[in-house]
mmCIF file with all atom_site columns, C-alpha atoms in Angstrom:
data_model
loop_
_atom_site.group_PDB
_atom_site.id
_atom_site.type_symbol
_atom_site.label_atom_id
_atom_site.label_alt_id
_atom_site.label_comp_id
_atom_site.label_asym_id
_atom_site.label_entity_id
_atom_site.label_seq_id
_atom_site.pdbx_PDB_ins_code
_atom_site.Cartn_x
_atom_site.Cartn_y
_atom_site.Cartn_z
_atom_site.occupancy
_atom_site.B_iso_or_equiv
_atom_site.pdbx_formal_charge
_atom_site.auth_seq_id
_atom_site.auth_comp_id
_atom_site.auth_asym_id
_atom_site.auth_atom_id
_atom_site.pdbx_PDB_model_num
ATOM 1   C CA . UNK K 1 1   ? 1.367   47.845 -1.667  1.00 46.00 ? 227 UNK K CA 1
ATOM 2   C CA . UNK K 1 2   ? 0.626   44.288 -2.655  1.00 40.00 ? 228 UNK K CA 1
ATOM 3   C CA . UNK K 1 3   ? 0.136   43.437 -6.307  1.00 40.00 ? 229 UNK K CA 1
ATOM 4   C CA . UNK K 1 4   ? -1.937  40.331 -6.976  1.00 34.00 ? 230 UNK K CA 1
ATOM 5   C CA . UNK K 1 5   ? -1.393  37.732 -9.694  1.00 37.00 ? 231 UNK K CA 1
ATOM 6   C CA . UNK K 1 6   ? -4.404  35.448 -9.367  1.00 32.00 ? 232 UNK K CA 1
ATOM 7   C CA . UNK K 1 7   ? -3.961  31.836 -10.443 1.00 31.00 ? 233 UNK K CA 1
ATOM 8   C CA . UNK K 1 8   ? -7.500  30.745 -11.246 1.00 27.00 ? 234 UNK K CA 1
ATOM 9   C CA . UNK K 1 9   ? -7.096  27.037 -11.913 1.00 30.00 ? 235 UNK K CA 1
ATOM 10  C CA . UNK K 1 10  ? -5.323  24.740 -9.458  1.00 31.00 ? 236 UNK K CA 1
ATOM 11  C CA . UNK K 1 11  ? -3.619  27.535 -7.603  1.00 33.00 ? 237 UNK K CA 1
ATOM 12  C CA . UNK K 1 12  ? 0.128   27.777 -7.321  1.00 38.00 ? 238 UNK K CA 1
ATOM 13  C CA . UNK K 1 13  ? 1.980   25.110 -9.304  1.00 37.00 ? 239 UNK K CA 1
ATOM 14  C CA . UNK K 1 14  ? 4.416   24.634 -6.452  1.00 38.00 ? 240 UNK K CA 1
ATOM 15  C CA . UNK K 1 15  ? 1.516   23.612 -4.212  1.00 37.00 ? 241 UNK K CA 1
ATOM 16  C CA . UNK K 1 16  ? -0.193  21.317 -6.707  1.00 38.00 ? 242 UNK K CA 1
ATOM 17  C CA . UNK K 1 17  ? 0.371   18.368 -4.422  1.00 37.00 ? 243 UNK K CA 1
ATOM 18  C CA . UNK K 1 18  ? -2.740  19.427 -2.559  1.00 36.00 ? 244 UNK K CA 1
ATOM 19  C CA . UNK K 1 19  ? -4.876  19.498 -5.682  1.00 37.00 ? 245 UNK K CA 1
ATOM 20  C CA . UNK K 1 20  ? -4.100  16.179 -7.307  1.00 41.00 ? 246 UNK K CA 1
ATOM 21  C CA . UNK K 1 21  ? -2.536  12.761 -7.215  1.00 40.00 ? 247 UNK K CA 1
ATOM 22  C CA . UNK K 1 22  ? 1.074   12.609 -6.006  1.00 38.00 ? 248 UNK K CA 1
ATOM 23  C CA . UNK K 1 23  ? 1.810   10.107 -8.763  1.00 44.00 ? 249 UNK K CA 1
ATOM 24  C CA . UNK K 1 24  ? 0.664   12.296 -11.635 1.00 45.00 ? 250 UNK K CA 1
ATOM 25  C CA . UNK K 1 25  ? 2.868   12.025 -14.704 1.00 54.00 ? 251 UNK K CA 1
ATOM 26  C CA . UNK K 1 26  ? 2.374   15.643 -15.687 1.00 57.00 ? 252 UNK K CA 1
ATOM 27  C CA . UNK K 1 27  ? 3.045   18.373 -13.157 1.00 58.00 ? 253 UNK K CA 1
ATOM 28  C CA . UNK K 1 28  ? 2.885   21.357 -15.502 1.00 67.00 ? 254 UNK K CA 1
ATOM 29  C CA . UNK K 1 29  ? 5.174   24.395 -15.104 1.00 78.00 ? 255 UNK K CA 1
ATOM 30  C CA . UNK K 1 30  ? 6.274   24.394 -11.471 1.00 80.00 ? 256 UNK K CA 1
ATOM 31  C CA . UNK K 1 31  ? 9.341   26.471 -10.676 1.00 86.00 ? 257 UNK K CA 1
ATOM 32  C CA . UNK K 1 32  ? 11.006  29.430 -12.365 1.00 89.00 ? 258 UNK K CA 1
ATOM 33  C CA . UNK K 1 33  ? 14.336  30.929 -11.280 1.00 92.00 ? 259 UNK K CA 1
ATOM 34  C CA . UNK K 1 34  ? 16.932  33.314 -12.647 1.00 91.00 ? 260 UNK K CA 1
ATOM 35  C CA . UNK K 1 35  ? 20.563  32.186 -12.399 1.00 91.00 ? 261 UNK K CA 1
ATOM 36  C CA . UNK K 1 36  ? 23.413  34.608 -11.483 1.00 88.00 ? 262 UNK K CA 1
ATOM 37  C CA . UNK K 1 37  ? 24.393  34.708 -15.165 1.00 88.00 ? 263 UNK K CA 1
ATOM 38  C CA . UNK K 1 38  ? 20.903  35.849 -16.150 1.00 91.00 ? 264 UNK K CA 1
ATOM 39  C CA . UNK K 1 39  ? 19.890  32.492 -17.597 1.00 93.00 ? 265 UNK K CA 1
ATOM 40  C CA . UNK K 1 40  ? 16.368  31.324 -16.856 1.00 94.00 ? 266 UNK K CA 1
ATOM 41  C CA . UNK K 1 41  ? 15.619  27.897 -15.380 1.00 95.00 ? 267 UNK K CA 1
ATOM 42  C CA . UNK K 1 42  ? 12.132  26.418 -15.710 1.00 94.00 ? 268 UNK K CA 1
ATOM 43  C CA . UNK K 1 43  ? 10.877  23.106 -14.348 1.00 92.00 ? 269 UNK K CA 1
ATOM 44  C CA . UNK K 1 44  ? 8.191   21.785 -16.699 1.00 88.00 ? 270 UNK K CA 1
ATOM 45  C CA . UNK K 1 45  ? 6.630   18.402 -15.980 1.00 82.00 ? 271 UNK K CA 1
ATOM 46  C CA . UNK K 1 46  ? 9.589   16.001 -15.613 1.00 84.00 ? 272 UNK K CA 1
ATOM 47  C CA . UNK K 1 47  ? 12.115  18.190 -17.377 1.00 91.00 ? 273 UNK K CA 1
ATOM 48  C CA . UNK K 1 48  ? 14.409  21.117 -16.615 1.00 93.00 ? 274 UNK K CA 1
ATOM 49  C CA . UNK K 1 49  ? 14.683  23.791 -19.308 1.00 94.00 ? 275 UNK K CA 1
ATOM 50  C CA . UNK K 1 50  ? 17.581  26.265 -19.273 1.00 95.00 ? 276 UNK K CA 1
ATOM 51  C CA . UNK K 1 51  ? 17.324  29.330 -21.522 1.00 95.00 ? 277 UNK K CA 1
ATOM 52  C CA . UNK K 1 52  ? 19.481  32.357 -22.251 1.00 93.00 ? 278 UNK K CA 1
ATOM 53  C CA . UNK K 1 53  ? 18.500  35.767 -20.825 1.00 92.00 ? 279 UNK K CA 1
ATOM 54  C CA . UNK K 1 54  ? 16.870  36.449 -24.207 1.00 91.00 ? 280 UNK K CA 1
ATOM 55  C CA . UNK K 1 55  ? 14.783  33.267 -23.982 1.00 89.00 ? 281 UNK K CA 1
ATOM 56  C CA . UNK K 1 56  ? 16.725  31.001 -26.353 1.00 93.00 ? 282 UNK K CA 1
ATOM 57  C CA . UNK K 1 57  ? 16.572  27.410 -25.139 1.00 94.00 ? 283 UNK K CA 1
ATOM 58  C CA . UNK K 1 58  ? 20.098  26.222 -24.341 1.00 93.00 ? 284 UNK K CA 1
ATOM 59  C CA . UNK K 1 59  ? 19.625  22.916 -22.585 1.00 94.00 ? 285 UNK K CA 1
ATOM 60  C CA . UNK K 1 60  ? 16.995  20.363 -21.599 1.00 93.00 ? 286 UNK K CA 1
ATOM 61  C CA . UNK K 1 61  ? 17.726  18.006 -18.711 1.00 90.00 ? 287 UNK K CA 1
ATOM 62  C CA . UNK K 1 62  ? 15.414  15.129 -17.675 1.00 89.00 ? 288 UNK K CA 1
ATOM 63  C CA . UNK K 1 63  ? 14.108  14.940 -14.119 1.00 87.00 ? 289 UNK K CA 1
ATOM 64  C CA . UNK K 1 64  ? 12.617  11.484 -14.537 1.00 79.00 ? 290 UNK K CA 1
ATOM 65  C CA . UNK K 1 65  ? 14.577  10.084 -11.580 1.00 77.00 ? 291 UNK K CA 1
ATOM 66  C CA . UNK K 1 66  ? 13.075  12.554 -9.131  1.00 81.00 ? 292 UNK K CA 1
ATOM 67  C CA . UNK K 1 67  ? 10.816  10.699 -6.656  1.00 81.00 ? 293 UNK K CA 1
ATOM 68  C CA . UNK K 1 68  ? 8.232   13.457 -6.777  1.00 80.00 ? 294 UNK K CA 1
ATOM 69  C CA . UNK K 1 69  ? 7.480   16.926 -8.142  1.00 83.00 ? 295 UNK K CA 1
ATOM 70  C CA . UNK K 1 70  ? 10.208  19.575 -7.860  1.00 87.00 ? 296 UNK K CA 1
ATOM 71  C CA . UNK K 1 71  ? 8.936   22.137 -5.353  1.00 85.00 ? 297 UNK K CA 1
ATOM 72  C CA . UNK K 1 72  ? 12.036  24.266 -4.822  1.00 90.00 ? 298 UNK K CA 1
ATOM 73  C CA . UNK K 1 73  ? 14.538  25.824 -7.203  1.00 92.00 ? 299 UNK K CA 1
ATOM 74  C CA . UNK K 1 74  ? 16.809  28.571 -5.903  1.00 94.00 ? 300 UNK K CA 1
ATOM 75  C CA . UNK K 1 75  ? 20.061  30.127 -7.116  1.00 93.00 ? 301 UNK K CA 1
ATOM 76  C CA . UNK K 1 76  ? 22.945  29.657 -4.698  1.00 93.00 ? 302 UNK K CA 1
ATOM 77  C CA . UNK K 1 77  ? 25.340  32.529 -3.930  1.00 89.00 ? 303 UNK K CA 1
ATOM 78  C CA . UNK K 1 78  ? 28.280  32.822 -6.294  1.00 78.00 ? 304 UNK K CA 1
ATOM 79  C CA . UNK K 1 79  ? 29.539  34.637 -9.352  1.00 65.00 ? 305 UNK K CA 1
ATOM 80  C CA . UNK K 1 80  ? 27.887  34.418 -12.761 1.00 65.00 ? 306 UNK K CA 1
ATOM 81  C CA . UNK K 1 81  ? 30.295  31.705 -13.890 1.00 68.00 ? 307 UNK K CA 1
ATOM 82  C CA . UNK K 1 82  ? 29.109  29.243 -11.273 1.00 74.00 ? 308 UNK K CA 1
ATOM 83  C CA . UNK K 1 83  ? 25.343  29.189 -11.864 1.00 85.00 ? 309 UNK K CA 1
ATOM 84  C CA . UNK K 1 84  ? 24.680  26.678 -9.111  1.00 92.00 ? 310 UNK K CA 1
ATOM 85  C CA . UNK K 1 85  ? 21.079  25.849 -8.263  1.00 94.00 ? 311 UNK K CA 1
ATOM 86  C CA . UNK K 1 86  ? 19.620  24.175 -5.185  1.00 94.00 ? 312 UNK K CA 1
ATOM 87  C CA . UNK K 1 87  ? 16.756  21.792 -5.918  1.00 93.00 ? 313 UNK K CA 1
ATOM 88  C CA . UNK K 1 88  ? 14.210  20.248 -3.555  1.00 90.00 ? 314 UNK K CA 1
ATOM 89  C CA . UNK K 1 89  ? 11.466  17.752 -4.372  1.00 86.00 ? 315 UNK K CA 1
ATOM 90  C CA . UNK K 1 90  ? 8.568   15.943 -2.765  1.00 82.00 ? 316 UNK K CA 1
ATOM 91  C CA . UNK K 1 91  ? 9.593   12.577 -1.234  1.00 82.00 ? 317 UNK K CA 1
ATOM 92  C CA . UNK K 1 92  ? 13.284  13.514 -1.474  1.00 83.00 ? 318 UNK K CA 1
ATOM 93  C CA . UNK K 1 93  ? 14.851  13.794 2.034   1.00 82.00 ? 319 UNK K CA 1
ATOM 94  C CA . UNK K 1 94  ? 17.831  15.747 0.676   1.00 88.00 ? 320 UNK K CA 1
ATOM 95  C CA . UNK K 1 95  ? 18.601  18.696 -1.568  1.00 91.00 ? 321 UNK K CA 1
ATOM 96  C CA . UNK K 1 96  ? 20.425  18.494 -4.885  1.00 92.00 ? 322 UNK K CA 1
ATOM 97  C CA . UNK K 1 97  ? 22.984  21.033 -6.097  1.00 94.00 ? 323 UNK K CA 1
ATOM 98  C CA . UNK K 1 98  ? 23.056  21.381 -9.896  1.00 93.00 ? 324 UNK K CA 1
ATOM 99  C CA . UNK K 1 99  ? 25.709  23.008 -12.044 1.00 93.00 ? 325 UNK K CA 1
ATOM 100 C CA . UNK K 1 100 ? 25.023  25.399 -14.924 1.00 91.00 ? 326 UNK K CA 1
ATOM 101 C CA . UNK K 1 101 ? 24.074  22.520 -17.213 1.00 92.00 ? 327 UNK K CA 1
ATOM 102 C CA . UNK K 1 102 ? 21.552  21.007 -14.847 1.00 92.00 ? 328 UNK K CA 1
ATOM 103 C CA . UNK K 1 103 ? 23.798  18.154 -13.730 1.00 92.00 ? 329 UNK K CA 1
ATOM 104 C CA . UNK K 1 104 ? 23.744  17.060 -10.093 1.00 92.00 ? 330 UNK K CA 1
ATOM 105 C CA . UNK K 1 105 ? 27.157  17.776 -8.545  1.00 93.00 ? 331 UNK K CA 1
ATOM 106 C CA . UNK K 1 106 ? 26.339  17.549 -4.839  1.00 93.00 ? 332 UNK K CA 1
ATOM 107 C CA . UNK K 1 107 ? 23.726  16.124 -2.511  1.00 92.00 ? 333 UNK K CA 1
ATOM 108 C CA . UNK K 1 108 ? 23.031  17.916 0.776   1.00 93.00 ? 334 UNK K CA 1
ATOM 109 C CA . UNK K 1 109 ? 21.297  15.918 3.493   1.00 90.00 ? 335 UNK K CA 1
ATOM 110 C CA . UNK K 1 110 ? 20.078  18.187 6.307   1.00 90.00 ? 336 UNK K CA 1
ATOM 111 C CA . UNK K 1 111 ? 21.236  17.084 9.739   1.00 89.00 ? 337 UNK K CA 1
ATOM 112 C CA . UNK K 1 112 ? 20.480  17.888 13.372  1.00 88.00 ? 338 UNK K CA 1
ATOM 113 C CA . UNK K 1 113 ? 16.706  18.227 12.925  1.00 80.00 ? 339 UNK K CA 1
ATOM 114 C CA . UNK K 1 114 ? 14.439  17.017 15.726  1.00 73.00 ? 340 UNK K CA 1
ATOM 115 C CA . UNK K 1 115 ? 12.280  15.011 13.314  1.00 62.00 ? 341 UNK K CA 1
ATOM 116 C CA . UNK K 1 116 ? 13.053  13.766 9.792   1.00 60.00 ? 342 UNK K CA 1
ATOM 117 C CA . UNK K 1 117 ? 11.447  15.493 6.849   1.00 63.00 ? 343 UNK K CA 1
ATOM 118 C CA . UNK K 1 118 ? 10.513  14.045 3.499   1.00 56.00 ? 344 UNK K CA 1
ATOM 119 C CA . UNK K 1 119 ? 8.985   16.985 1.691   1.00 67.00 ? 345 UNK K CA 1
ATOM 120 C CA . UNK K 1 120 ? 10.701  20.250 0.854   1.00 75.00 ? 346 UNK K CA 1
ATOM 121 C CA . UNK K 1 121 ? 8.167   22.861 -0.133  1.00 77.00 ? 347 UNK K CA 1
ATOM 122 C CA . UNK K 1 122 ? 10.297  25.943 -0.622  1.00 87.00 ? 348 UNK K CA 1
ATOM 123 C CA . UNK K 1 123 ? 13.933  26.928 -0.227  1.00 93.00 ? 349 UNK K CA 1
ATOM 124 C CA . UNK K 1 124 ? 15.756  30.244 -0.040  1.00 95.00 ? 350 UNK K CA 1
ATOM 125 C CA . UNK K 1 125 ? 19.440  31.084 0.278   1.00 95.00 ? 351 UNK K CA 1
ATOM 126 C CA . UNK K 1 126 ? 21.178  33.974 2.015   1.00 96.00 ? 352 UNK K CA 1
ATOM 127 C CA . UNK K 1 127 ? 24.311  35.609 0.522   1.00 94.00 ? 353 UNK K CA 1
ATOM 128 C CA . UNK K 1 128 ? 26.468  33.807 3.122   1.00 94.00 ? 354 UNK K CA 1
ATOM 129 C CA . UNK K 1 129 ? 25.172  30.417 1.965   1.00 94.00 ? 355 UNK K CA 1
ATOM 130 C CA . UNK K 1 130 ? 22.683  29.692 4.750   1.00 97.00 ? 356 UNK K CA 1
ATOM 131 C CA . UNK K 1 131 ? 19.560  27.892 3.579   1.00 96.00 ? 357 UNK K CA 1
ATOM 132 C CA . UNK K 1 132 ? 16.003  28.313 4.846   1.00 95.00 ? 358 UNK K CA 1
ATOM 133 C CA . UNK K 1 133 ? 13.303  25.757 4.156   1.00 91.00 ? 359 UNK K CA 1
ATOM 134 C CA . UNK K 1 134 ? 9.544   26.218 4.281   1.00 85.00 ? 360 UNK K CA 1
ATOM 135 C CA . UNK K 1 135 ? 8.010   22.868 5.202   1.00 77.00 ? 361 UNK K CA 1
ATOM 136 C CA . UNK K 1 136 ? 4.440   23.424 4.005   1.00 62.00 ? 362 UNK K CA 1
ATOM 137 C CA . UNK K 1 137 ? 2.160   21.169 6.046   1.00 67.00 ? 363 UNK K CA 1
ATOM 138 C CA . UNK K 1 138 ? 4.759   20.858 8.808   1.00 73.00 ? 364 UNK K CA 1
ATOM 139 C CA . UNK K 1 139 ? 3.971   24.535 9.542   1.00 83.00 ? 365 UNK K CA 1
ATOM 140 C CA . UNK K 1 140 ? 7.475   25.811 10.238  1.00 85.00 ? 366 UNK K CA 1
ATOM 141 C CA . UNK K 1 141 ? 10.617  27.296 8.736   1.00 92.00 ? 367 UNK K CA 1
ATOM 142 C CA . UNK K 1 142 ? 13.981  25.631 9.337   1.00 92.00 ? 368 UNK K CA 1
ATOM 143 C CA . UNK K 1 143 ? 17.395  27.287 8.978   1.00 95.00 ? 369 UNK K CA 1
ATOM 144 C CA . UNK K 1 144 ? 20.609  25.461 8.027   1.00 95.00 ? 370 UNK K CA 1
ATOM 145 C CA . UNK K 1 145 ? 24.175  26.346 7.187   1.00 96.00 ? 371 UNK K CA 1
ATOM 146 C CA . UNK K 1 146 ? 25.511  25.853 3.655   1.00 94.00 ? 372 UNK K CA 1
ATOM 147 C CA . UNK K 1 147 ? 26.268  22.170 4.344   1.00 94.00 ? 373 UNK K CA 1
ATOM 148 C CA . UNK K 1 148 ? 22.847  21.364 5.784   1.00 93.00 ? 374 UNK K CA 1
ATOM 149 C CA . UNK K 1 149 ? 23.599  21.599 9.510   1.00 94.00 ? 375 UNK K CA 1
ATOM 150 C CA . UNK K 1 150 ? 20.567  22.685 11.500  1.00 93.00 ? 376 UNK K CA 1
ATOM 151 C CA . UNK K 1 151 ? 20.771  26.184 13.027  1.00 95.00 ? 377 UNK K CA 1
ATOM 152 C CA . UNK K 1 152 ? 17.298  27.335 14.073  1.00 95.00 ? 378 UNK K CA 1
ATOM 153 C CA . UNK K 1 153 ? 13.575  27.047 13.465  1.00 92.00 ? 379 UNK K CA 1
ATOM 154 C CA . UNK K 1 154 ? 10.535  29.293 13.654  1.00 92.00 ? 380 UNK K CA 1
ATOM 155 C CA . UNK K 1 155 ? 8.497   29.549 16.823  1.00 90.00 ? 381 UNK K CA 1
ATOM 156 C CA . UNK K 1 156 ? 5.941   26.745 17.355  1.00 87.00 ? 382 UNK K CA 1
ATOM 157 C CA . UNK K 1 157 ? 2.471   27.624 16.121  1.00 84.00 ? 383 UNK K CA 1
ATOM 158 C CA . UNK K 1 158 ? 3.605   30.708 14.222  1.00 87.00 ? 384 UNK K CA 1
ATOM 159 C CA . UNK K 1 159 ? 2.554   29.388 10.805  1.00 87.00 ? 385 UNK K CA 1
ATOM 160 C CA . UNK K 1 160 ? -0.345  27.605 9.234   1.00 85.00 ? 386 UNK K CA 1
ATOM 161 C CA . UNK K 1 161 ? 1.396   26.289 6.104   1.00 83.00 ? 387 UNK K CA 1
ATOM 162 C CA . UNK K 1 162 ? 4.770   28.010 5.671   1.00 86.00 ? 388 UNK K CA 1
ATOM 163 C CA . UNK K 1 163 ? 5.341   28.344 1.957   1.00 84.00 ? 389 UNK K CA 1
ATOM 164 C CA . UNK K 1 164 ? 7.162   30.746 -0.361  1.00 86.00 ? 390 UNK K CA 1
ATOM 165 C CA . UNK K 1 165 ? 10.124  32.514 1.206   1.00 90.00 ? 391 UNK K CA 1
ATOM 166 C CA . UNK K 1 166 ? 13.069  34.733 0.366   1.00 94.00 ? 392 UNK K CA 1
ATOM 167 C CA . UNK K 1 167 ? 15.957  36.570 2.064   1.00 96.00 ? 393 UNK K CA 1
ATOM 168 C CA . UNK K 1 168 ? 16.088  40.336 2.014   1.00 95.00 ? 394 UNK K CA 1
ATOM 169 C CA . UNK K 1 169 ? 18.029  42.942 4.009   1.00 93.00 ? 395 UNK K CA 1
ATOM 170 C CA . UNK K 1 170 ? 19.099  40.478 6.668   1.00 96.00 ? 396 UNK K CA 1
ATOM 171 C CA . UNK K 1 171 ? 15.629  38.999 7.206   1.00 97.00 ? 397 UNK K CA 1
ATOM 172 C CA . UNK K 1 172 ? 13.643  35.989 5.979   1.00 97.00 ? 398 UNK K CA 1
ATOM 173 C CA . UNK K 1 173 ? 10.265  36.769 4.408   1.00 95.00 ? 399 UNK K CA 1
ATOM 174 C CA . UNK K 1 174 ? 7.792   33.868 4.543   1.00 93.00 ? 400 UNK K CA 1
ATOM 175 C CA . UNK K 1 175 ? 4.284   33.391 3.160   1.00 91.00 ? 401 UNK K CA 1
ATOM 176 C CA . UNK K 1 176 ? 1.960   32.203 5.939   1.00 90.00 ? 402 UNK K CA 1
ATOM 177 C CA . UNK K 1 177 ? -0.767  30.829 3.687   1.00 87.00 ? 403 UNK K CA 1
ATOM 178 C CA . UNK K 1 178 ? -3.756  30.054 5.886   1.00 87.00 ? 404 UNK K CA 1
ATOM 179 C CA . UNK K 1 179 ? -3.164  33.080 8.111   1.00 88.00 ? 405 UNK K CA 1
ATOM 180 C CA . UNK K 1 180 ? -3.212  35.160 4.911   1.00 90.00 ? 406 UNK K CA 1
ATOM 181 C CA . UNK K 1 181 ? -0.091  37.145 5.635   1.00 92.00 ? 407 UNK K CA 1
ATOM 182 C CA . UNK K 1 182 ? 3.624   37.411 4.971   1.00 93.00 ? 408 UNK K CA 1
ATOM 183 C CA . UNK K 1 183 ? 5.792   37.090 8.067   1.00 94.00 ? 409 UNK K CA 1
ATOM 184 C CA . UNK K 1 184 ? 9.193   38.724 8.440   1.00 95.00 ? 410 UNK K CA 1
ATOM 185 C CA . UNK K 1 185 ? 11.624  36.685 10.544  1.00 97.00 ? 411 UNK K CA 1
ATOM 186 C CA . UNK K 1 186 ? 14.925  37.517 12.189  1.00 97.00 ? 412 UNK K CA 1
ATOM 187 C CA . UNK K 1 187 ? 17.777  36.479 9.898   1.00 97.00 ? 413 UNK K CA 1
ATOM 188 C CA . UNK K 1 188 ? 19.585  34.536 12.640  1.00 97.00 ? 414 UNK K CA 1
ATOM 189 C CA . UNK K 1 189 ? 16.982  33.251 15.096  1.00 97.00 ? 415 UNK K CA 1
ATOM 190 C CA . UNK K 1 190 ? 13.852  33.035 12.883  1.00 96.00 ? 416 UNK K CA 1
ATOM 191 C CA . UNK K 1 191 ? 11.854  34.850 15.546  1.00 96.00 ? 417 UNK K CA 1
ATOM 192 C CA . UNK K 1 192 ? 8.918   36.799 14.102  1.00 94.00 ? 418 UNK K CA 1
ATOM 193 C CA . UNK K 1 193 ? 9.609   40.529 13.791  1.00 95.00 ? 419 UNK K CA 1
ATOM 194 C CA . UNK K 1 194 ? 6.701   41.794 11.686  1.00 95.00 ? 420 UNK K CA 1
ATOM 195 C CA . UNK K 1 195 ? 3.804   40.704 9.476   1.00 94.00 ? 421 UNK K CA 1
ATOM 196 C CA . UNK K 1 196 ? 2.271   42.067 6.287   1.00 92.00 ? 422 UNK K CA 1
ATOM 197 C CA . UNK K 1 197 ? -1.419  41.156 5.835   1.00 91.00 ? 423 UNK K CA 1
ATOM 198 C CA . UNK K 1 198 ? -2.555  40.085 2.385   1.00 89.00 ? 424 UNK K CA 1
ATOM 199 C CA . UNK K 1 199 ? -5.837  41.884 1.597   1.00 84.00 ? 425 UNK K CA 1
ATOM 200 C CA . UNK K 1 200 ? -8.805  40.026 0.155   1.00 77.00 ? 426 UNK K CA 1
ATOM 201 C CA . UNK K 1 201 ? -9.474  41.031 -3.443  1.00 75.00 ? 427 UNK K CA 1
ATOM 202 C CA . UNK K 1 202 ? -12.768 39.897 -4.969  1.00 75.00 ? 428 UNK K CA 1
ATOM 203 C CA . UNK K 1 203 ? -13.374 37.725 -1.928  1.00 71.00 ? 429 UNK K CA 1
ATOM 204 C CA . UNK K 1 204 ? -11.091 35.756 0.370   1.00 68.00 ? 430 UNK K CA 1
ATOM 205 C CA . UNK K 1 205 ? -8.014  34.215 -1.207  1.00 80.00 ? 431 UNK K CA 1
ATOM 206 C CA . UNK K 1 206 ? -4.954  32.488 0.194   1.00 86.00 ? 432 UNK K CA 1
ATOM 207 C CA . UNK K 1 207 ? -1.368  33.537 -0.717  1.00 86.00 ? 433 UNK K CA 1
ATOM 208 C CA . UNK K 1 208 ? 1.113   30.872 -1.779  1.00 84.00 ? 434 UNK K CA 1
ATOM 209 C CA . UNK K 1 209 ? 4.219   32.545 -3.226  1.00 84.00 ? 435 UNK K CA 1
ATOM 210 C CA . UNK K 1 210 ? 5.436   36.123 -3.057  1.00 88.00 ? 436 UNK K CA 1
ATOM 211 C CA . UNK K 1 211 ? 8.382   38.363 -3.854  1.00 88.00 ? 437 UNK K CA 1
ATOM 212 C CA . UNK K 1 212 ? 9.120   42.028 -3.153  1.00 90.00 ? 438 UNK K CA 1
ATOM 213 C CA . UNK K 1 213 ? 10.298  44.333 -5.930  1.00 89.00 ? 439 UNK K CA 1
ATOM 214 C CA . UNK K 1 214 ? 12.865  47.099 -5.748  1.00 88.00 ? 440 UNK K CA 1
ATOM 215 C CA . UNK K 1 215 ? 10.073  49.627 -5.201  1.00 91.00 ? 441 UNK K CA 1
ATOM 216 C CA . UNK K 1 216 ? 8.858   47.733 -2.146  1.00 90.00 ? 442 UNK K CA 1
ATOM 217 C CA . UNK K 1 217 ? 5.697   46.386 -3.786  1.00 91.00 ? 443 UNK K CA 1
ATOM 218 C CA . UNK K 1 218 ? 4.987   42.723 -3.079  1.00 89.00 ? 444 UNK K CA 1
ATOM 219 C CA . UNK K 1 219 ? 3.681   40.490 -5.850  1.00 88.00 ? 445 UNK K CA 1
ATOM 220 C CA . UNK K 1 220 ? 1.651   37.545 -4.585  1.00 87.00 ? 446 UNK K CA 1
ATOM 221 C CA . UNK K 1 221 ? 0.287   34.421 -6.236  1.00 85.00 ? 447 UNK K CA 1
ATOM 222 C CA . UNK K 1 222 ? -2.913  33.222 -4.633  1.00 84.00 ? 448 UNK K CA 1
ATOM 223 C CA . UNK K 1 223 ? -5.215  30.224 -4.402  1.00 82.00 ? 449 UNK K CA 1
ATOM 224 C CA . UNK K 1 224 ? -8.989  30.217 -4.195  1.00 79.00 ? 450 UNK K CA 1
ATOM 225 C CA . UNK K 1 225 ? -9.102  27.813 -1.269  1.00 81.00 ? 451 UNK K CA 1
ATOM 226 C CA . UNK K 1 226 ? -7.104  27.427 1.905   1.00 81.00 ? 452 UNK K CA 1
ATOM 227 C CA . UNK K 1 227 ? -4.623  24.570 2.268   1.00 79.00 ? 453 UNK K CA 1
ATOM 228 C CA . UNK K 1 228 ? -5.460  21.363 4.090   1.00 75.00 ? 454 UNK K CA 1
ATOM 229 C CA . UNK K 1 229 ? -3.203  18.494 5.077   1.00 64.00 ? 455 UNK K CA 1
#
């Protein structure tokens, strides 16, 4: 079953690039992630907010030096004392690793790719540290090791805007926005193994982010219009 959370304004915050000026000073709430310790990280405009599991604000860290909106925020594998987060942003040809206080402790520059990339749309991490990247308008998913070395990519033409993704049971799950489905890819080769169609509710809509719950139900955020590049 697919549960639908309909975003009725600009669509998904992580895809707001397609709805406004890249140079906007206010990006609104963009990314939300839970750290291994249970703390909650929220990117709001040009600031990172870190709160306790109960919602008490613990730290605010500026993101004013980011060249563009933060589009990816994902917890890296590790115990609850590490709380490392991987951050990707528009116009940033690298990923930043932040510690539990939101301080940059490492910069990962992906290598071995056939063409350079400048926009990270979504990231996901496997328990062994491998990192998958959805490239949005580049229409593909790329797989790297924990240090950013290229390993594999999705089959050409498989996606029309590869967006939200996550790792589950040895496979990568990827939102294929303009094809209105969620694709399930092989955990090693990124070859397509299955697809879950996203049904139209109250008319055609286009999925942007998704996540599957423990009961198997998939929650999807949707946009009212398809993506264009």
